[in-house]
PDB file of C-alpha atoms in Angstrom:
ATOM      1  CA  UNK N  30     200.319 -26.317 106.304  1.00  0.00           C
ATOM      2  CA  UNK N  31     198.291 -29.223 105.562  1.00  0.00           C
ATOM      3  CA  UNK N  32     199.178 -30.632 101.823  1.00  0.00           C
ATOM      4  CA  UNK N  33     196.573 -32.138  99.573  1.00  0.00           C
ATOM      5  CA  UNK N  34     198.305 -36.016  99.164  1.00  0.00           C
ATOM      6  CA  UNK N  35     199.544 -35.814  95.232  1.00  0.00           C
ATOM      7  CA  UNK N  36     199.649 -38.423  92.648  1.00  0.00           C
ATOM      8  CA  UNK N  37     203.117 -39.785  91.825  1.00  0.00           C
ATOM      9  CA  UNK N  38     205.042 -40.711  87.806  1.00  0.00           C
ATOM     10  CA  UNK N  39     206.045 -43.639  88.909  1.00  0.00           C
ATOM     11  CA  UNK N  40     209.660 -44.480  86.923  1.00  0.00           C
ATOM     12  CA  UNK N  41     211.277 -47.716  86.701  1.00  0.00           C
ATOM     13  CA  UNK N  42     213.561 -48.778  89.743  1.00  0.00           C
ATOM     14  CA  UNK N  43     211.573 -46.675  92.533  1.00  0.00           C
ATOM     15  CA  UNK N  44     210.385 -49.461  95.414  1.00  0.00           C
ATOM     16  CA  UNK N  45     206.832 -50.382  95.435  1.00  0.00           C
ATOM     17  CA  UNK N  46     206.885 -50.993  99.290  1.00  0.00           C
ATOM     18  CA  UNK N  47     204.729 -50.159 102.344  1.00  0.00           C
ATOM     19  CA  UNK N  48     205.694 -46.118 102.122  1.00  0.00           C
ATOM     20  CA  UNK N  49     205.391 -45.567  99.121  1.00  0.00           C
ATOM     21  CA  UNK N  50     201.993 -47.154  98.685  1.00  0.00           C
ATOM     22  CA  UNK N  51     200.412 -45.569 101.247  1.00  0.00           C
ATOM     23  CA  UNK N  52     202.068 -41.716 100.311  1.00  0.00           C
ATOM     24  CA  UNK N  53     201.004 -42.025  96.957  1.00  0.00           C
ATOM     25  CA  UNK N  54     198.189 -44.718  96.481  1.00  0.00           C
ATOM     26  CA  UNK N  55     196.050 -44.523 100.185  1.00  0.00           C
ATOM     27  CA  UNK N  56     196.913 -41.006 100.866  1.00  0.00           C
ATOM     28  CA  UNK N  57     195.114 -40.096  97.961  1.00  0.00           C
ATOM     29  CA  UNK N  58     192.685 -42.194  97.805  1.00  0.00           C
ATOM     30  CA  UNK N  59     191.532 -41.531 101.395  1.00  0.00           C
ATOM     31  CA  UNK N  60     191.868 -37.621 101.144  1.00  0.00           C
ATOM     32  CA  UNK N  61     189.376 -38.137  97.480  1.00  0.00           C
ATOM     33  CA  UNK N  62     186.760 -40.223  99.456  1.00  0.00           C
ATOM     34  CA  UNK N  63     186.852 -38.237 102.503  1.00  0.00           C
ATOM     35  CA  UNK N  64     187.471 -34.452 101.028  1.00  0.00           C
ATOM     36  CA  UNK N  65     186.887 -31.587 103.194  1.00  0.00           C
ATOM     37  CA  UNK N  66     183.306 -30.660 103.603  1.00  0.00           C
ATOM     38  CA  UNK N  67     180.996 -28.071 105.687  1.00  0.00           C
ATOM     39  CA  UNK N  68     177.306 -27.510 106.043  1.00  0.00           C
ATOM     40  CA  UNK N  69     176.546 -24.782 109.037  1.00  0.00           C
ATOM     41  CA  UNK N  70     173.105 -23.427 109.514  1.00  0.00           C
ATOM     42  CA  UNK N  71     172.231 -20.642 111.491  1.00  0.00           C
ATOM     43  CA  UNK N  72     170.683 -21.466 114.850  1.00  0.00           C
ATOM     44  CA  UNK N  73     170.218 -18.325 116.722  1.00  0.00           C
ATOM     45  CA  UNK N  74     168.806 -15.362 114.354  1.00  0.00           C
ATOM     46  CA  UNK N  75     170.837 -12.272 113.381  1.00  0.00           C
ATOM     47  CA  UNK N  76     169.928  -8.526 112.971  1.00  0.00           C
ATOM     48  CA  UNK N  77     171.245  -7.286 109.746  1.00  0.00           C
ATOM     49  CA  UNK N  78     171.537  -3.408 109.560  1.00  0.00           C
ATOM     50  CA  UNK N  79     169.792  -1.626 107.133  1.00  0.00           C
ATOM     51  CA  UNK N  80     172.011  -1.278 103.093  1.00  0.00           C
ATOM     52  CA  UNK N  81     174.992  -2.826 104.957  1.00  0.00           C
ATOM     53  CA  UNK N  82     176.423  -6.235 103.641  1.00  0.00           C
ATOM     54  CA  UNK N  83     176.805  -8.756 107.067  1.00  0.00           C
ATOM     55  CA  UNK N  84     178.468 -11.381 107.065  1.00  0.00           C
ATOM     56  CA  UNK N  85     176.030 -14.862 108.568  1.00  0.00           C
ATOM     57  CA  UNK N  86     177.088 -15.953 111.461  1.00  0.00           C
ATOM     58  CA  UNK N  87     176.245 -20.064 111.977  1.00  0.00           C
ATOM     59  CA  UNK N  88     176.208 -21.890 115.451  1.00  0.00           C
ATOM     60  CA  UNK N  89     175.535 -25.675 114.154  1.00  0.00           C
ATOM     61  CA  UNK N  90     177.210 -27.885 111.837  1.00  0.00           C
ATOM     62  CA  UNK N  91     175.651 -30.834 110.502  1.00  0.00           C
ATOM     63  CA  UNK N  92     179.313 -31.833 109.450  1.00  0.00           C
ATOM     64  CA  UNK N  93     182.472 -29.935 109.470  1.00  0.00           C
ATOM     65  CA  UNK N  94     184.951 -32.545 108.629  1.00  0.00           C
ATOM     66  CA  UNK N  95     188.423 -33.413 106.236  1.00  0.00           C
ATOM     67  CA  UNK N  96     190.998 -36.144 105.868  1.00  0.00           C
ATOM     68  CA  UNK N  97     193.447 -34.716 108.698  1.00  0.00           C
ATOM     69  CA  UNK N  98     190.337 -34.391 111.396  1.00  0.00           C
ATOM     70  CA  UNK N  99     190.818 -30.712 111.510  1.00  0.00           C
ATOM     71  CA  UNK N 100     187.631 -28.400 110.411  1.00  0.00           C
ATOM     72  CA  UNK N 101     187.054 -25.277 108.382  1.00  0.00           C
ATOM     73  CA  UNK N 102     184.265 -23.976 110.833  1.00  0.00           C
ATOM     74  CA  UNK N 103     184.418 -23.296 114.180  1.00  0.00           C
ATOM     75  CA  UNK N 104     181.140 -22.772 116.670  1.00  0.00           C
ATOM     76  CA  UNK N 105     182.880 -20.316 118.682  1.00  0.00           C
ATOM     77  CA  UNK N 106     185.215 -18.262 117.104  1.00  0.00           C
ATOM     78  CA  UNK N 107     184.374 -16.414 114.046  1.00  0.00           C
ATOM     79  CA  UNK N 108     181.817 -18.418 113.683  1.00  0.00           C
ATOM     80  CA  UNK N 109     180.800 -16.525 109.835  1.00  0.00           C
ATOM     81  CA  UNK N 110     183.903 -18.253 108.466  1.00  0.00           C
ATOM     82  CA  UNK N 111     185.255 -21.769 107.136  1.00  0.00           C
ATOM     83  CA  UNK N 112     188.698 -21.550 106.392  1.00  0.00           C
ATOM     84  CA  UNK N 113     190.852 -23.655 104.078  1.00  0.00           C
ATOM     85  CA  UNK N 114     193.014 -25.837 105.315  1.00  0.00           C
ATOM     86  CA  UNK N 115     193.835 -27.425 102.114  1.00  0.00           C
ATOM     87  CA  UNK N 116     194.572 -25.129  98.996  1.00  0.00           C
ATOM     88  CA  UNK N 117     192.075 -25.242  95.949  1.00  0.00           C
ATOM     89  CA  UNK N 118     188.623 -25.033  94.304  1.00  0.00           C
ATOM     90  CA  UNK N 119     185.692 -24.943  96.880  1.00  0.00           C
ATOM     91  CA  UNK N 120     182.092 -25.687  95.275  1.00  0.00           C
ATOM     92  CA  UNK N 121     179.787 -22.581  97.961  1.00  0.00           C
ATOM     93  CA  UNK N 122     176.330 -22.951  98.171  1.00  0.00           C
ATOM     94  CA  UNK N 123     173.898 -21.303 100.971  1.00  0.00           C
ATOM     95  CA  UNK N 124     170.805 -19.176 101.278  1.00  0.00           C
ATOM     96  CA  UNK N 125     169.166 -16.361 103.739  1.00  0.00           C
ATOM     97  CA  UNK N 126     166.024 -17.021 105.592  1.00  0.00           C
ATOM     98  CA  UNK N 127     164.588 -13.263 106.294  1.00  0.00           C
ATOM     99  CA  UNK N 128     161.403 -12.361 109.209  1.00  0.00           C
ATOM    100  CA  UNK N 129     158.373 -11.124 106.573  1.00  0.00           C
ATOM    101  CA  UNK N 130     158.811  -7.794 105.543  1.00  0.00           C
ATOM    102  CA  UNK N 131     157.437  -6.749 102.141  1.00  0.00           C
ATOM    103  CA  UNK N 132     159.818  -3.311 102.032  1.00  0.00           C
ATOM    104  CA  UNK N 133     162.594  -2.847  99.680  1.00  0.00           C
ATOM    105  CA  UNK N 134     165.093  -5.243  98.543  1.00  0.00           C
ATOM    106  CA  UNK N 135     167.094  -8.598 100.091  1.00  0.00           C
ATOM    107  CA  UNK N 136     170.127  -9.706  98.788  1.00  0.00           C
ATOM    108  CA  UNK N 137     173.180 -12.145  99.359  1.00  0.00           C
ATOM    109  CA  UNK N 138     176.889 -12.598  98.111  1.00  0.00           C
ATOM    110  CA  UNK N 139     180.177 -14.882  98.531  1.00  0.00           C
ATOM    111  CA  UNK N 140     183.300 -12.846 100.544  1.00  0.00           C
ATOM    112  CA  UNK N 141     186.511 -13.980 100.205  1.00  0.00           C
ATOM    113  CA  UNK N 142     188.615 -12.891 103.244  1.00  0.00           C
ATOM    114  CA  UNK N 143     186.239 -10.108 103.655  1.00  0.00           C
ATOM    115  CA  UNK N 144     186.351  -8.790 100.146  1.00  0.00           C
ATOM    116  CA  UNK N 145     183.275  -9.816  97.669  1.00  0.00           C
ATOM    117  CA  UNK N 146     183.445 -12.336  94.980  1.00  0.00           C
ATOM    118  CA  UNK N 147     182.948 -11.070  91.302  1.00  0.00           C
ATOM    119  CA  UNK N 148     179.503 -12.161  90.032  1.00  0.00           C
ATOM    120  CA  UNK N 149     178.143 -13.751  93.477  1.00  0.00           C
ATOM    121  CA  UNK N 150     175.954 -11.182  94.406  1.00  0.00           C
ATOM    122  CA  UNK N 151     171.867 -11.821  94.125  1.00  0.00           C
ATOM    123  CA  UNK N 152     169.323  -9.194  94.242  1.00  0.00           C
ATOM    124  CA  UNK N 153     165.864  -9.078  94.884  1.00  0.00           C
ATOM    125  CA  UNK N 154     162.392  -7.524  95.704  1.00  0.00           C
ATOM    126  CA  UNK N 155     160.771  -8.354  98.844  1.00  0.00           C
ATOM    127  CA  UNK N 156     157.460  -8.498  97.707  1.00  0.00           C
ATOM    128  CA  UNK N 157     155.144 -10.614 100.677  1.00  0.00           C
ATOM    129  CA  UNK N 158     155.007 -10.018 104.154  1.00  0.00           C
ATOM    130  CA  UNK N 159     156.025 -13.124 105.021  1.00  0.00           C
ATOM    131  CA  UNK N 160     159.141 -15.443 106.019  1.00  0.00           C
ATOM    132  CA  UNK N 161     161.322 -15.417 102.686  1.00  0.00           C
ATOM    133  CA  UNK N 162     164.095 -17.698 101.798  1.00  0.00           C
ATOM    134  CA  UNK N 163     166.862 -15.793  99.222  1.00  0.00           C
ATOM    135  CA  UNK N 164     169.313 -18.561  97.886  1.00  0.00           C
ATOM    136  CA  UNK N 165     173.028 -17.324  97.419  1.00  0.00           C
ATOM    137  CA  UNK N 166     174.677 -17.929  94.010  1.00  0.00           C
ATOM    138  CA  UNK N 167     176.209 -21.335  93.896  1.00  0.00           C
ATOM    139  CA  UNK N 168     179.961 -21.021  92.945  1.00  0.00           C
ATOM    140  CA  UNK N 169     183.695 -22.503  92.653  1.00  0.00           C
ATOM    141  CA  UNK N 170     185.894 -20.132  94.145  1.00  0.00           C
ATOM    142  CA  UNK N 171     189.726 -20.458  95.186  1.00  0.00           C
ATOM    143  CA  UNK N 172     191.196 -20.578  98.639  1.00  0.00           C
ATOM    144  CA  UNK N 173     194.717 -20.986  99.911  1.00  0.00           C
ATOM    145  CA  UNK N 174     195.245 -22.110 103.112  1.00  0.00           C
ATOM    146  CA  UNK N 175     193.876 -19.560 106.046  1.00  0.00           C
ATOM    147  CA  UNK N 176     191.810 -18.230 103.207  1.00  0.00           C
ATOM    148  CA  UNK N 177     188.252 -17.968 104.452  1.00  0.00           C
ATOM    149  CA  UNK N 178     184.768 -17.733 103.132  1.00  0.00           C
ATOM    150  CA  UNK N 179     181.744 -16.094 104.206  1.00  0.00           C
ATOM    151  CA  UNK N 180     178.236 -15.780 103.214  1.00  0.00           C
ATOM    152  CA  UNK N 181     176.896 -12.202 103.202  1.00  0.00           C
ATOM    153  CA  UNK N 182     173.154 -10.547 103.218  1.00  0.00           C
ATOM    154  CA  UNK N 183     172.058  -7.416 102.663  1.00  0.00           C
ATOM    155  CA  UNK N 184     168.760  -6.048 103.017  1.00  0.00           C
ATOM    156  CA  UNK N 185     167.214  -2.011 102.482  1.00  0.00           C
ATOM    157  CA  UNK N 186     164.214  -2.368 104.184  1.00  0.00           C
ATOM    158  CA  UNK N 187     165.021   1.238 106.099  1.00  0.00           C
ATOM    159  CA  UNK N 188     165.748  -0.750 109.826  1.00  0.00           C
ATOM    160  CA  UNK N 189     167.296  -3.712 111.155  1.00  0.00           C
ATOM    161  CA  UNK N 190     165.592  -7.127 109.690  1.00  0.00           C
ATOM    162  CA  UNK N 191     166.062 -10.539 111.253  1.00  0.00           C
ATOM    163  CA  UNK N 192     166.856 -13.388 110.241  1.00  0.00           C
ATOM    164  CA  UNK N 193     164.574 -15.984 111.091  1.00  0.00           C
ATOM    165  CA  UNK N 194     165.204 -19.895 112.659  1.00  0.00           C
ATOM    166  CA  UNK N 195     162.735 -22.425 112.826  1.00  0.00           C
ATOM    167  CA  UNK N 196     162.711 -26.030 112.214  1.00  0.00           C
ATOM    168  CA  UNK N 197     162.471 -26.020 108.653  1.00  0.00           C
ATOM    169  CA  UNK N 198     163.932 -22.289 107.758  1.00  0.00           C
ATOM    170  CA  UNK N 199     167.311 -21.579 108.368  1.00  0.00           C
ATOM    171  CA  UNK N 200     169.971 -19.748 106.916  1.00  0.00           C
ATOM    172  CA  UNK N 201     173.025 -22.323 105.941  1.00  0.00           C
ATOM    173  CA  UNK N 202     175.996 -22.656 104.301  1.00  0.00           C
ATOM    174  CA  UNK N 203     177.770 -25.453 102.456  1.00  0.00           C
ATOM    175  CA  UNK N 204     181.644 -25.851 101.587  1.00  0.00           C
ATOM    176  CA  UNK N 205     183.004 -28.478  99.999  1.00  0.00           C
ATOM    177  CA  UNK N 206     186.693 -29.156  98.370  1.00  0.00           C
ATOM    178  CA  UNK N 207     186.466 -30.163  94.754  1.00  0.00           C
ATOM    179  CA  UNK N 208     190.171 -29.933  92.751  1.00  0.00           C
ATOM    180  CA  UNK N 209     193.735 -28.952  93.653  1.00  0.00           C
ATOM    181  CA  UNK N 210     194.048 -25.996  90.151  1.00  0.00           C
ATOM    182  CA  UNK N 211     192.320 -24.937  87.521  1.00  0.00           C
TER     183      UNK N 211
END
């Protein structure tokens, strides 16, 4: 398990040498200035089933990096997930870019090791024929290490509907580490 580098009460009589300094003082310092961060987008489009909440699935990162030089993300393997490795809040933030289709409804939500997030979900009406971009809920939401996060969409159009990918319209994903608790 990778541990988020803690503050220390210092008390008098504890050394102030090389060790310490950098456990306590760099450590933290470094792991504040370089917290873990994601931001996938979707590169290759995806069929979502008719009234059946998919998770995205997201091919490029534009970064995918933490303090340790491991990542949340991964381009090849469950590529719909980041996973923690560092316990705490996470700031999510994302959005669905559907093919035009004016039928029925589109919406998105936040999953939490597969299970929906309480108050994440967005609904709406499709109501143009044409390319639509449906923003997810922007939240804070806790993950342990190995926890992972996904962003789902859902559409009712009565078929499969597409995502769509072009330059400027993809679907994407941010993570980013903000506190240790509550």
């Amino acid at each position: 398990m990778t541990a988020v580098p803690r503050e220390r009460t210092w008390l008098v009589g504890d050394a102030l040498d090389t060790t310490n300094l950098n456990a306590y003082i760099s450590d933290v310092l470094t792991f504040l200035l370089n917290k873990p961060f994601a931001q996938v987008r979707q590169t290759v489009a995806q069929n979502i089933t008719n009234a059946t909440f998919t998770a995205l699935t997201f091919t490029t990162e534009d970064v995918d990096d933490d303090p340790a030089g491991t990542t949340g993300h991964s381009t090849s393997s469950n590529t719909s997930r980041f996973t923690a490795v560092y316990p705490g809040w996470y700031l999510v933030a994302g959005g669905v870019v559907w093919t035009g289709n004016a039928t029925s409804r589109r919406a998105s939500r936040w999953a939490v090791n597969g299970t929906a997030i309480n108050g994440s979900q967005i609904l709406a009406a499709a109501s143009i024929a044409q390319n639509i971009s449906h923003a997810a809920r922007t939240m804070a939401v806790y993950l342990d290490v190995a926890d992972y996060v996904e962003l789902q969409a859902w559409q009712d159009s009565g078929g499969t509907l597409a995502t769509i990918v072009a330059a400027a319209e993809q679907s994407h994903m941010t993570v980013s580490w903000e506190r240790l608790t509550a």
